Amino acid sequence: MKNFTKKCGLAVMSTLAVSSLHAAVVPDAQKNSSWFNEGQTVIEKQLALTPQTKAKNVILFVGDGLGVSTITAGRIFAGQKLGGTGEEHQLSFDKLPYSAQVKTYNTNQQTPDSAGTMTAMMTGVKTKAGVINIAPDAERANCESSLGYELTTALELAEEKGLSTGVVSTARITHATPAATYAKVPERNWESDDSLPEEAVEAGCKDIASQLIELEAGDGVDVAFGGGRRHFLPEDSVDSEGKNGKRKDGRDLTAEWQERYQNEAVAYIENLTEFDALDVANTSKVLGLFNSSHMEYEADRQNDIGGEPSLSEMTGKAIELLSKNDNGYFLMVESGRIDHAHHAGNAYRALQDTEEFAKAVQAAVESTNPDETLILVTADHSHVFTIAGYPQRGNPILGVVKSTDANGAPKSEPSLAADGMPYTTVGYTNGLGFADYGQGAGGDQRYGDAALNGRVDLTTVDTTQSGFHQEALVPLGSETHAGEDVTIHAQGPGAQWLQGVIEQNVIFHLINQAAELGGNKYQ
């Protein structure tokens, strides 16, 4: 049934197919948006530079919070683990032939959030922070104000064109970045119905998890891998890892999803054993929810109760599944927990997840044809993460600074700050690192009170271990995003159009043009 639906497109005489025609029409609020029109203009200028080449497949990689400083530190981190000095190392996406800078601000915030930034990438329209695929005319968390301002995503356009689609994330699959591929809500926190206000329910808004299961475009998402199981299960249920669901409406969305596709060879999976045993050749659709909340950091993945696949493993499996469609596919892959580690002021886990993200990109490069697959690697925003202090070449990126003498020779003793104590190469402008964190085995164990009267003496502290929280200047309960540009790296058909400094919403137009999804305002 799946292949027939994908190949026959509008000729399929089914209720689902007919209703889905309306789902992927680009609405007036989108066509008339200045962001949408200006983005289209940028792409039209680029089209004049080189002949257009169609992309059969598109893979969009999003490192959540993967700013330039994180890329640099991640490159050094990975290179030093291989025995080098690190600075000369290249991550997989460093090697892609095209790149540009991307401006990330939201329409109402200088420093953005993931909901607004991913909306820009997926619809071609910049919008407010906290809002997913709703034009900026609406108010955040106001359902009634959002009605009529819903935006169509690249994933929906791909589905309507007969492509297979996939969403992969190490965060909850209902979290802002993955949700922006398929959902439309004025509040990113409406992940399940337990967070929906009564007035939102009465006005007709739906939670994010239910929108994934009920997506009307095409025949729905074909591959979904991530966390967030709790948002699909009723609150009185207990999952395979002993965690309760959160839904108050009593719905088991995992069962509803399987019921929707009962005439197809589908699989719902929850752990690594089931993931490894998946029969790709005889499976048309997969829903994999590997944790009640977010999936584990890569550094902690081996400790997961049920067992979880890595981001690179999920990416490889998703490509294998989606590649069965001769029409092609659209896949979004997010490393969601780079962002979470930075918010915690924990550079080790952020860099370990960055390294795994690069492995996922490499898996995609190795398993696709660059003549037919457009691969884009970018970030939604950056973090207030810094690399400083004049460390000598090859200094451990997570270590304390050891500089060079007047002749450029490396010193063996740590450099000291004006307070007479060592300091680390990497740190944060704000966040939890203002508190005194120690070296507890297993990480993240606070061993002292907040160091509100001065810095912590790091002389005897192993700053390279996984639980260390880097120092921060301003004490906050959570480190914040930053507002500078991020990078985008690319290869494949359409990659040559990436040049200079672009607005984030132009990424949608690049995808749309390269894959001929049909989302141009003139169509």
Coordinates of C-alpha atoms in Angstrom, one line a residue:
M1 CA 0.0 0.0 0.0
K2 CA 2.8 2.4 0.9
N3 CA 4.7 2.1 -2.4
F4 CA 1.4 2.4 -4.4
T5 CA 0.5 5.5 -2.5
K6 CA 4.0 7.0 -3.0
K7 CA 4.2 6.3 -6.7
C8 CA 0.6 7.1 -7.7
G9 CA 0.3 10.4 -5.8
L10 CA -2.9 12.3 -6.6
A11 CA -4.3 9.3 -8.4
V12 CA -4.7 7.4 -5.2
M13 CA -8.5 7.4 -4.4
S14 CA -8.5 7.3 -0.7
T15 CA -9.9 9.6 2.0
L16 CA -6.4 10.1 3.4
A17 CA -4.9 11.2 0.1
V18 CA -7.8 13.5 -0.7
S19 CA -7.7 15.2 2.7
S20 CA -4.0 15.5 2.5
L21 CA -4.2 17.7 -0.6
H22 CA -5.3 20.6 1.6
A23 CA -2.7 19.9 4.2
A24 CA 0.3 20.8 2.1
V25 CA -1.0 23.8 0.2
V26 CA 1.2 26.9 0.9
P27 CA -1.3 29.3 2.7
D28 CA -1.6 33.0 2.0
A29 CA 0.0 33.8 5.4
Q30 CA 3.1 32.0 4.1
K31 CA 3.1 33.3 0.5
N32 CA 2.6 36.9 1.6
S33 CA 5.2 36.8 4.4
S34 CA 8.1 39.2 3.7
W35 CA 10.4 36.5 5.1
F36 CA 9.1 34.0 2.5
N37 CA 9.3 36.5 -0.4
E38 CA 12.7 37.8 0.5
G39 CA 14.0 34.2 0.9
Q40 CA 12.6 33.3 -2.5
T41 CA 14.3 36.4 -4.0
V42 CA 17.7 35.3 -2.6
I43 CA 17.3 31.8 -4.2
E44 CA 16.3 33.3 -7.5
K45 CA 19.5 35.4 -7.6
Q46 CA 21.5 32.3 -6.8
L47 CA 19.7 30.3 -9.6
A48 CA 21.1 32.8 -12.1
L49 CA 24.7 31.8 -11.1
T50 CA 24.6 28.1 -11.9
P51 CA 22.4 25.7 -13.8
Q52 CA 19.7 24.1 -11.6
T53 CA 20.3 20.5 -10.6
K54 CA 17.5 18.6 -9.0
A55 CA 18.1 16.8 -5.7
K56 CA 16.4 13.4 -5.4
N57 CA 17.0 13.3 -1.6
V58 CA 17.6 15.9 1.0
I59 CA 19.1 15.3 4.5
L60 CA 19.1 18.3 6.8
F61 CA 21.4 17.9 9.9
V62 CA 20.8 20.2 12.8
G63 CA 23.2 20.4 15.7
D64 CA 21.1 22.0 18.3
G65 CA 23.3 24.7 19.8
L66 CA 26.2 23.9 17.6
G67 CA 27.8 27.3 17.3
V68 CA 31.2 28.0 15.8
S69 CA 33.1 27.7 19.1
T70 CA 31.5 24.3 19.7
I71 CA 32.5 23.1 16.3
T72 CA 36.1 24.3 16.9
A73 CA 36.3 22.7 20.4
G74 CA 34.6 19.6 19.1
R75 CA 37.1 19.3 16.3
I76 CA 40.0 19.6 18.8
F77 CA 38.3 17.2 21.3
A78 CA 37.9 14.5 18.6
G79 CA 41.4 15.0 17.2
Q80 CA 43.0 14.7 20.7
K81 CA 41.1 11.5 21.4
L82 CA 42.8 10.1 18.2
G83 CA 46.2 11.1 19.6
G84 CA 46.8 14.3 17.7
T85 CA 47.2 17.9 18.9
G86 CA 43.6 18.4 17.8
E87 CA 43.7 21.8 16.1
E88 CA 44.5 20.3 12.7
H89 CA 41.7 17.7 12.9
Q90 CA 38.6 17.9 10.6
L91 CA 35.1 16.8 11.5
S92 CA 33.2 15.1 8.7
F93 CA 31.2 18.2 7.8
D94 CA 34.3 20.4 7.8
K95 CA 35.2 18.6 4.6
L96 CA 31.9 19.4 2.7
P97 CA 32.7 21.7 -0.3
Y98 CA 30.2 24.6 0.3
S99 CA 29.5 26.7 3.3
A100 CA 27.9 30.0 4.4
Q101 CA 27.0 31.9 7.5
V102 CA 23.5 32.0 8.8
K103 CA 21.7 34.7 10.8
T104 CA 19.6 33.2 13.6
Y105 CA 17.5 35.9 15.3
N106 CA 13.8 35.5 15.9
T107 CA 11.3 38.2 14.9
N108 CA 11.0 39.2 18.6
Q109 CA 14.4 38.2 20.0
Q110 CA 18.0 39.1 19.2
T111 CA 19.1 35.8 20.8
P112 CA 16.8 33.1 19.5
D113 CA 15.2 29.8 20.6
S114 CA 14.9 26.6 18.7
A115 CA 11.2 26.8 17.9
G116 CA 11.5 30.0 15.9
T117 CA 14.8 29.1 14.3
M118 CA 13.7 25.7 13.1
T119 CA 10.4 27.2 11.8
A120 CA 12.5 29.5 9.6
M121 CA 14.4 26.5 8.2
M122 CA 11.3 24.4 7.6
T123 CA 8.9 27.0 6.2
G124 CA 10.9 29.9 4.8
V125 CA 9.3 32.3 7.4
K126 CA 10.9 33.7 10.4
T127 CA 8.7 33.9 13.5
K128 CA 8.7 34.4 17.3
A129 CA 10.5 32.5 19.9
G130 CA 8.6 29.6 21.3
V131 CA 6.3 29.3 18.3
I132 CA 6.3 26.3 15.9
N133 CA 5.2 26.8 12.3
I134 CA 2.9 29.7 13.1
A135 CA 3.4 33.1 11.4
P136 CA 4.6 35.9 13.7
D137 CA 1.2 37.6 13.5
A138 CA 0.0 35.2 16.3
E139 CA 0.7 35.5 20.0
R140 CA 2.7 32.8 21.8
A141 CA 0.6 30.3 23.7
N142 CA -2.6 31.8 22.3
C143 CA -4.4 29.2 20.3
E144 CA -7.1 31.3 18.9
S145 CA -4.7 33.9 17.6
S146 CA -2.8 31.2 15.7
L147 CA -5.7 29.9 13.7
G148 CA -5.3 30.8 10.1
Y149 CA -1.5 31.5 10.5
E150 CA -0.3 27.9 10.2
L151 CA 2.6 27.3 7.9
T152 CA 3.4 24.4 5.6
T153 CA 6.7 22.6 6.1
A154 CA 9.3 21.2 3.7
L155 CA 8.5 17.7 5.1
E156 CA 4.8 18.1 4.3
L157 CA 5.7 19.3 0.8
A158 CA 7.9 16.3 0.4
E159 CA 5.2 14.0 1.5
E160 CA 2.7 15.5 -1.0
K161 CA 5.2 15.0 -3.8
G162 CA 5.5 11.3 -3.0
L163 CA 8.8 11.3 -1.2
S164 CA 9.4 9.3 1.9
T165 CA 10.1 11.4 5.1
G166 CA 12.0 10.9 8.3
V167 CA 12.7 12.6 11.6
V168 CA 15.6 11.6 13.8
S169 CA 16.6 13.2 17.1
T170 CA 18.3 12.4 20.4
A171 CA 15.9 14.8 22.1
R172 CA 12.2 14.1 22.6
I173 CA 10.7 13.7 19.1
T174 CA 8.1 16.3 20.3
H175 CA 10.8 18.8 21.3
A176 CA 11.0 22.1 19.4
T177 CA 13.4 21.2 16.6
P178 CA 12.0 17.8 15.5
A179 CA 8.4 19.0 16.1
A180 CA 9.0 21.8 13.6
T181 CA 9.2 19.3 10.8
Y182 CA 5.5 18.3 11.2
A183 CA 3.6 20.2 13.9
K184 CA 1.9 23.7 14.1
V185 CA 1.5 25.1 17.6
P186 CA 1.8 28.6 19.1
E187 CA 3.5 27.1 22.2
R188 CA 6.5 24.7 21.9
N189 CA 5.7 23.2 25.4
W190 CA 2.4 21.7 24.2
E191 CA 4.1 18.4 23.7
S192 CA 1.2 16.4 25.0
D193 CA -2.3 17.1 26.1
D194 CA -1.4 17.5 29.7
S195 CA 0.2 20.9 28.9
L196 CA -2.7 22.1 26.7
P197 CA -4.8 24.9 28.4
E198 CA -8.5 24.3 28.4
E199 CA -9.0 27.4 26.1
A200 CA -6.6 25.9 23.6
V201 CA -8.5 22.6 23.5
E202 CA -11.8 24.5 23.0
A203 CA -10.3 26.6 20.3
G204 CA -9.2 23.5 18.4
C205 CA -5.4 23.3 19.0
K206 CA -3.8 19.9 19.2
D207 CA -0.7 18.8 21.1
I208 CA 2.5 18.0 19.2
A209 CA 2.6 14.2 19.8
S210 CA -0.9 13.8 18.4
Q211 CA 0.0 15.9 15.3
L212 CA 2.8 13.5 14.5
I213 CA 0.5 10.5 14.7
E214 CA -2.3 12.2 12.7
L215 CA -0.2 14.1 10.1
E216 CA -2.4 14.3 7.0
A217 CA 0.3 15.3 4.4
G218 CA 0.9 12.4 2.1
D219 CA 0.7 9.2 4.2
G220 CA 2.5 10.6 7.2
V221 CA 6.1 10.4 8.4
D222 CA 7.7 7.2 7.4
V223 CA 10.5 7.0 10.0
A224 CA 10.6 8.7 13.4
F225 CA 13.4 7.9 15.8
G226 CA 13.9 9.7 19.1
G227 CA 12.8 10.1 22.8
G228 CA 9.6 11.4 24.3
R229 CA 7.7 8.2 24.8
R230 CA 5.9 9.7 27.8
H231 CA 4.0 12.1 25.5
F232 CA 2.5 9.2 23.5
L233 CA 1.2 7.2 26.5
P234 CA -1.6 7.7 29.0
E235 CA -0.6 8.8 32.5
D236 CA -1.9 5.5 34.1
S237 CA 0.4 3.4 31.9
V238 CA 4.0 2.3 32.7
D239 CA 6.5 1.9 29.8
S240 CA 9.2 -0.7 29.4
E241 CA 11.6 1.2 31.5
G242 CA 9.2 1.8 34.4
K243 CA 8.2 5.3 33.6
N244 CA 4.6 6.7 33.5
G245 CA 3.0 8.3 30.5
K246 CA 1.8 11.9 30.6
R247 CA -1.4 11.9 28.5
K248 CA -4.5 12.8 30.4
D249 CA -6.9 11.9 27.5
G250 CA -6.2 8.2 28.0
R251 CA -5.0 7.8 24.4
D252 CA -2.1 5.5 23.6
L253 CA -0.7 7.1 20.5
T254 CA 1.7 4.3 19.8
A255 CA -1.3 2.0 19.4
E256 CA -3.2 4.5 17.3
W257 CA -0.2 4.9 15.0
Q258 CA -0.1 1.1 14.5
E259 CA -3.8 1.0 13.9
R260 CA -3.6 3.7 11.3
Y261 CA -1.1 1.7 9.2
Q262 CA -2.5 -1.8 10.0
N263 CA -2.5 -2.7 6.3
E264 CA 1.3 -2.0 6.0
A265 CA 4.4 -3.6 7.4
V266 CA 5.1 -1.2 10.2
A267 CA 7.1 -1.5 13.4
Y268 CA 6.9 0.3 16.8
I269 CA 10.2 -0.2 18.8
E270 CA 11.5 1.0 22.2
N271 CA 15.0 -0.3 22.7
L272 CA 18.3 -1.2 21.0
T273 CA 17.6 -4.9 20.7
E274 CA 14.4 -4.1 18.7
F275 CA 16.3 -1.5 16.7
D276 CA 19.0 -4.0 15.8
A277 CA 16.5 -6.6 14.9
L278 CA 14.5 -4.4 12.6
D279 CA 13.8 -6.1 9.2
V280 CA 14.4 -3.1 6.9
A281 CA 13.6 -4.9 3.7
N282 CA 10.1 -5.9 4.9
T283 CA 9.3 -2.7 6.9
S284 CA 7.6 0.3 5.4
K285 CA 7.2 2.6 8.4
V286 CA 8.9 2.8 11.8
L287 CA 8.2 4.6 15.1
G288 CA 11.0 4.3 17.5
L289 CA 10.7 6.0 20.9
F290 CA 13.8 5.0 22.9
N291 CA 13.3 6.9 26.2
S292 CA 10.5 8.4 28.3
S293 CA 12.1 11.8 27.9
H294 CA 15.2 12.8 26.0
M295 CA 17.6 10.1 24.9
E296 CA 20.9 9.8 26.8
Y297 CA 23.9 11.9 26.1
E298 CA 26.4 9.9 24.0
A299 CA 28.7 9.8 27.0
D300 CA 26.0 8.0 29.1
R301 CA 24.3 6.0 26.4
Q302 CA 25.8 2.6 27.5
N303 CA 24.1 3.1 30.9
D304 CA 20.6 3.3 29.5
I305 CA 18.2 0.7 31.0
G306 CA 16.6 -0.4 27.8
G307 CA 19.5 0.3 25.5
E308 CA 19.6 3.0 22.9
P309 CA 21.0 3.3 19.4
S310 CA 23.5 6.1 18.7
L311 CA 22.7 9.1 16.5
S312 CA 24.9 7.7 13.7
E313 CA 23.2 4.3 13.9
M314 CA 19.7 5.9 13.8
T315 CA 20.8 8.0 10.8
G316 CA 22.1 5.0 8.9
K317 CA 19.0 3.0 9.6
A318 CA 16.7 5.8 8.6
I319 CA 18.5 6.3 5.3
E320 CA 18.3 2.6 4.6
L321 CA 14.6 2.6 5.2
L322 CA 13.8 5.8 3.3
S323 CA 16.0 4.8 0.3
K324 CA 13.5 2.1 -0.7
N325 CA 11.3 4.8 -2.2
D326 CA 12.3 5.4 -5.8
N327 CA 10.9 8.9 -5.7
G328 CA 13.5 9.9 -3.0
Y329 CA 13.2 11.2 0.5
F330 CA 13.5 14.1 3.0
L331 CA 15.2 13.4 6.3
M332 CA 15.9 15.7 9.2
V333 CA 18.5 14.6 11.8
E334 CA 19.0 16.5 15.0
S335 CA 21.7 16.1 17.7
G336 CA 19.4 17.6 20.3
R337 CA 21.5 17.2 23.4
I338 CA 24.5 19.3 22.5
D339 CA 22.2 22.1 23.5
H340 CA 21.2 20.5 26.8
A341 CA 24.8 19.9 27.8
H342 CA 25.7 23.5 27.2
H343 CA 22.7 24.7 29.2
A344 CA 24.1 22.6 32.1
G345 CA 27.5 24.2 31.6
N346 CA 29.0 20.7 30.9
A347 CA 31.4 21.0 27.9
Y348 CA 32.4 17.3 28.0
R349 CA 29.0 16.0 27.1
A350 CA 28.4 18.8 24.6
L351 CA 31.6 17.9 22.7
Q352 CA 31.0 14.2 22.9
D353 CA 27.7 14.7 21.3
T354 CA 29.3 17.0 18.7
E355 CA 31.7 14.2 17.8
E356 CA 28.8 11.7 17.5
F357 CA 26.9 14.2 15.3
A358 CA 29.9 14.4 13.0
K359 CA 29.8 10.6 12.8
A360 CA 26.2 10.7 11.8
V361 CA 27.0 13.1 9.0
Q362 CA 29.8 10.8 7.9
A363 CA 27.4 7.9 7.9
A364 CA 25.1 9.9 5.5
V365 CA 28.0 10.9 3.3
E366 CA 29.2 7.3 2.9
S367 CA 25.7 5.8 2.2
T368 CA 24.4 8.4 -0.3
N369 CA 25.3 9.5 -3.8
P370 CA 26.5 13.1 -3.9
D371 CA 25.1 13.5 -7.4
E372 CA 21.6 13.0 -6.1
T373 CA 21.5 13.8 -2.4
L374 CA 21.7 17.3 -0.9
I375 CA 23.3 17.1 2.6
L376 CA 23.0 20.3 4.7
V377 CA 24.7 20.6 8.1
T378 CA 23.8 23.5 10.3
A379 CA 22.6 24.7 13.7
D380 CA 19.5 26.4 15.0
H381 CA 21.5 28.8 17.3
S382 CA 24.8 28.9 19.3
H383 CA 25.7 29.2 23.0
V384 CA 27.7 31.5 25.1
F385 CA 30.6 29.0 25.0
T386 CA 34.1 30.4 24.7
I387 CA 37.7 29.2 23.8
A388 CA 40.3 31.5 25.3
G389 CA 43.4 32.0 27.5
Y390 CA 46.3 31.5 25.1
P391 CA 46.8 27.7 25.7
Q392 CA 49.8 26.1 23.9
R393 CA 49.2 24.0 20.8
G394 CA 47.7 20.6 21.7
N395 CA 46.7 21.8 25.2
P396 CA 43.8 19.5 26.3
I397 CA 40.7 21.4 25.2
L398 CA 39.0 20.6 28.5
G399 CA 42.1 21.2 30.6
V400 CA 43.5 24.2 32.4
V401 CA 45.5 26.6 30.3
K402 CA 49.3 26.0 30.0
S403 CA 50.8 28.7 27.8
T404 CA 54.2 29.3 26.2
D405 CA 57.3 31.2 27.3
A406 CA 58.8 34.2 25.6
N407 CA 60.5 32.0 23.0
G408 CA 57.3 30.1 22.2
A409 CA 58.3 27.0 24.1
P410 CA 55.5 25.2 26.0
K411 CA 55.4 25.7 29.7
S412 CA 54.8 22.7 32.1
E413 CA 53.0 24.7 34.8
P414 CA 49.4 26.1 34.4
S415 CA 49.0 29.7 33.7
L416 CA 47.5 31.6 36.6
A417 CA 44.8 34.3 36.6
A418 CA 45.0 37.5 38.6
D419 CA 43.6 35.7 41.6
G420 CA 46.6 33.3 41.6
M421 CA 44.5 30.3 40.5
P422 CA 44.5 28.2 37.2
Y423 CA 41.7 28.6 34.7
T424 CA 40.3 26.5 31.9
T425 CA 40.5 27.1 28.1
V426 CA 36.8 26.7 27.6
G427 CA 34.1 28.4 29.7
Y428 CA 30.7 30.1 29.6
T429 CA 29.6 33.7 29.9
N430 CA 26.8 32.6 32.1
G431 CA 25.2 29.5 33.7
L432 CA 25.6 26.9 36.4
G433 CA 29.4 27.0 36.3
F434 CA 29.4 29.8 38.8
A435 CA 28.6 27.2 41.4
D436 CA 31.3 24.8 42.8
Y437 CA 31.1 21.5 41.0
G438 CA 33.4 18.6 41.7
Q439 CA 34.7 15.4 40.3
G440 CA 32.2 12.8 41.6
A441 CA 32.4 9.5 39.7
G442 CA 29.7 9.3 37.2
G443 CA 29.6 13.1 36.8
D444 CA 27.4 16.0 37.7
Q445 CA 27.9 15.8 41.5
R446 CA 28.0 19.1 43.3
Y447 CA 30.5 18.8 46.2
G448 CA 30.3 22.4 47.5
D449 CA 28.2 25.5 47.9
A450 CA 28.0 28.1 45.3
A451 CA 31.3 30.0 45.0
L452 CA 29.6 33.4 45.2
N453 CA 32.6 35.1 46.7
G454 CA 35.2 34.1 44.2
R455 CA 36.4 31.4 41.8
V456 CA 37.1 27.8 42.7
D457 CA 40.7 26.7 42.9
L458 CA 41.2 24.2 40.1
T459 CA 44.7 23.2 41.1
T460 CA 43.6 19.7 42.2
V461 CA 40.5 19.4 40.1
D462 CA 40.4 17.2 37.0
T463 CA 38.6 19.5 34.6
T464 CA 38.6 17.0 31.8
Q465 CA 36.3 14.5 33.4
S466 CA 32.7 14.1 32.2
G467 CA 31.0 15.6 35.3
F468 CA 32.9 18.9 35.4
H469 CA 31.0 22.1 34.9
Q470 CA 33.1 24.8 33.3
E471 CA 33.4 28.1 35.0
A472 CA 30.9 30.9 34.1
L473 CA 30.9 34.6 34.7
V474 CA 27.3 35.3 35.4
P475 CA 25.4 32.9 37.7
L476 CA 22.2 31.6 36.2
G477 CA 20.2 28.5 36.7
S478 CA 20.8 27.5 33.1
E479 CA 23.3 28.8 30.6
T480 CA 21.7 30.7 27.7
H481 CA 21.8 30.6 23.9
A482 CA 23.9 33.1 22.0
G483 CA 22.9 35.4 19.2
E484 CA 25.8 35.2 16.7
D485 CA 25.7 33.6 13.3
V486 CA 26.0 29.9 12.9
T487 CA 27.5 28.0 9.9
I488 CA 25.9 25.8 7.2
H489 CA 28.0 23.2 5.3
A490 CA 26.7 21.4 2.3
Q491 CA 27.3 19.0 -0.6
G492 CA 25.2 17.7 -3.4
P493 CA 22.7 19.2 -5.9
G494 CA 21.9 22.8 -4.9
A495 CA 24.8 23.1 -2.4
Q496 CA 26.6 25.5 -4.8
W497 CA 23.9 28.1 -4.0
L498 CA 25.1 28.5 -0.5
Q499 CA 27.3 31.6 -0.4
G500 CA 28.0 34.6 1.9
V501 CA 25.8 35.5 4.8
I502 CA 22.1 34.4 4.6
E503 CA 19.0 34.7 6.7
Q504 CA 18.0 31.4 8.3
N505 CA 14.7 31.2 6.4
V506 CA 16.6 31.0 3.1
I507 CA 17.5 27.4 4.0
F508 CA 13.9 26.3 3.3
H509 CA 14.0 28.0 -0.1
L510 CA 17.3 26.2 -0.9
I511 CA 15.7 22.8 0.0
N512 CA 12.5 23.6 -1.9
Q513 CA 14.4 24.7 -5.0
A514 CA 16.9 21.9 -5.0
A515 CA 14.3 19.1 -4.6
E516 CA 11.6 20.9 -6.6
L517 CA 9.1 20.4 -3.7
G518 CA 6.6 22.9 -5.2
G519 CA 6.5 25.4 -2.4
N520 CA 7.4 28.5 -4.5
K521 CA 5.0 31.3 -4.1
Y522 CA 4.5 31.4 -7.9
Q523 CA 3.2 27.8 -8.1

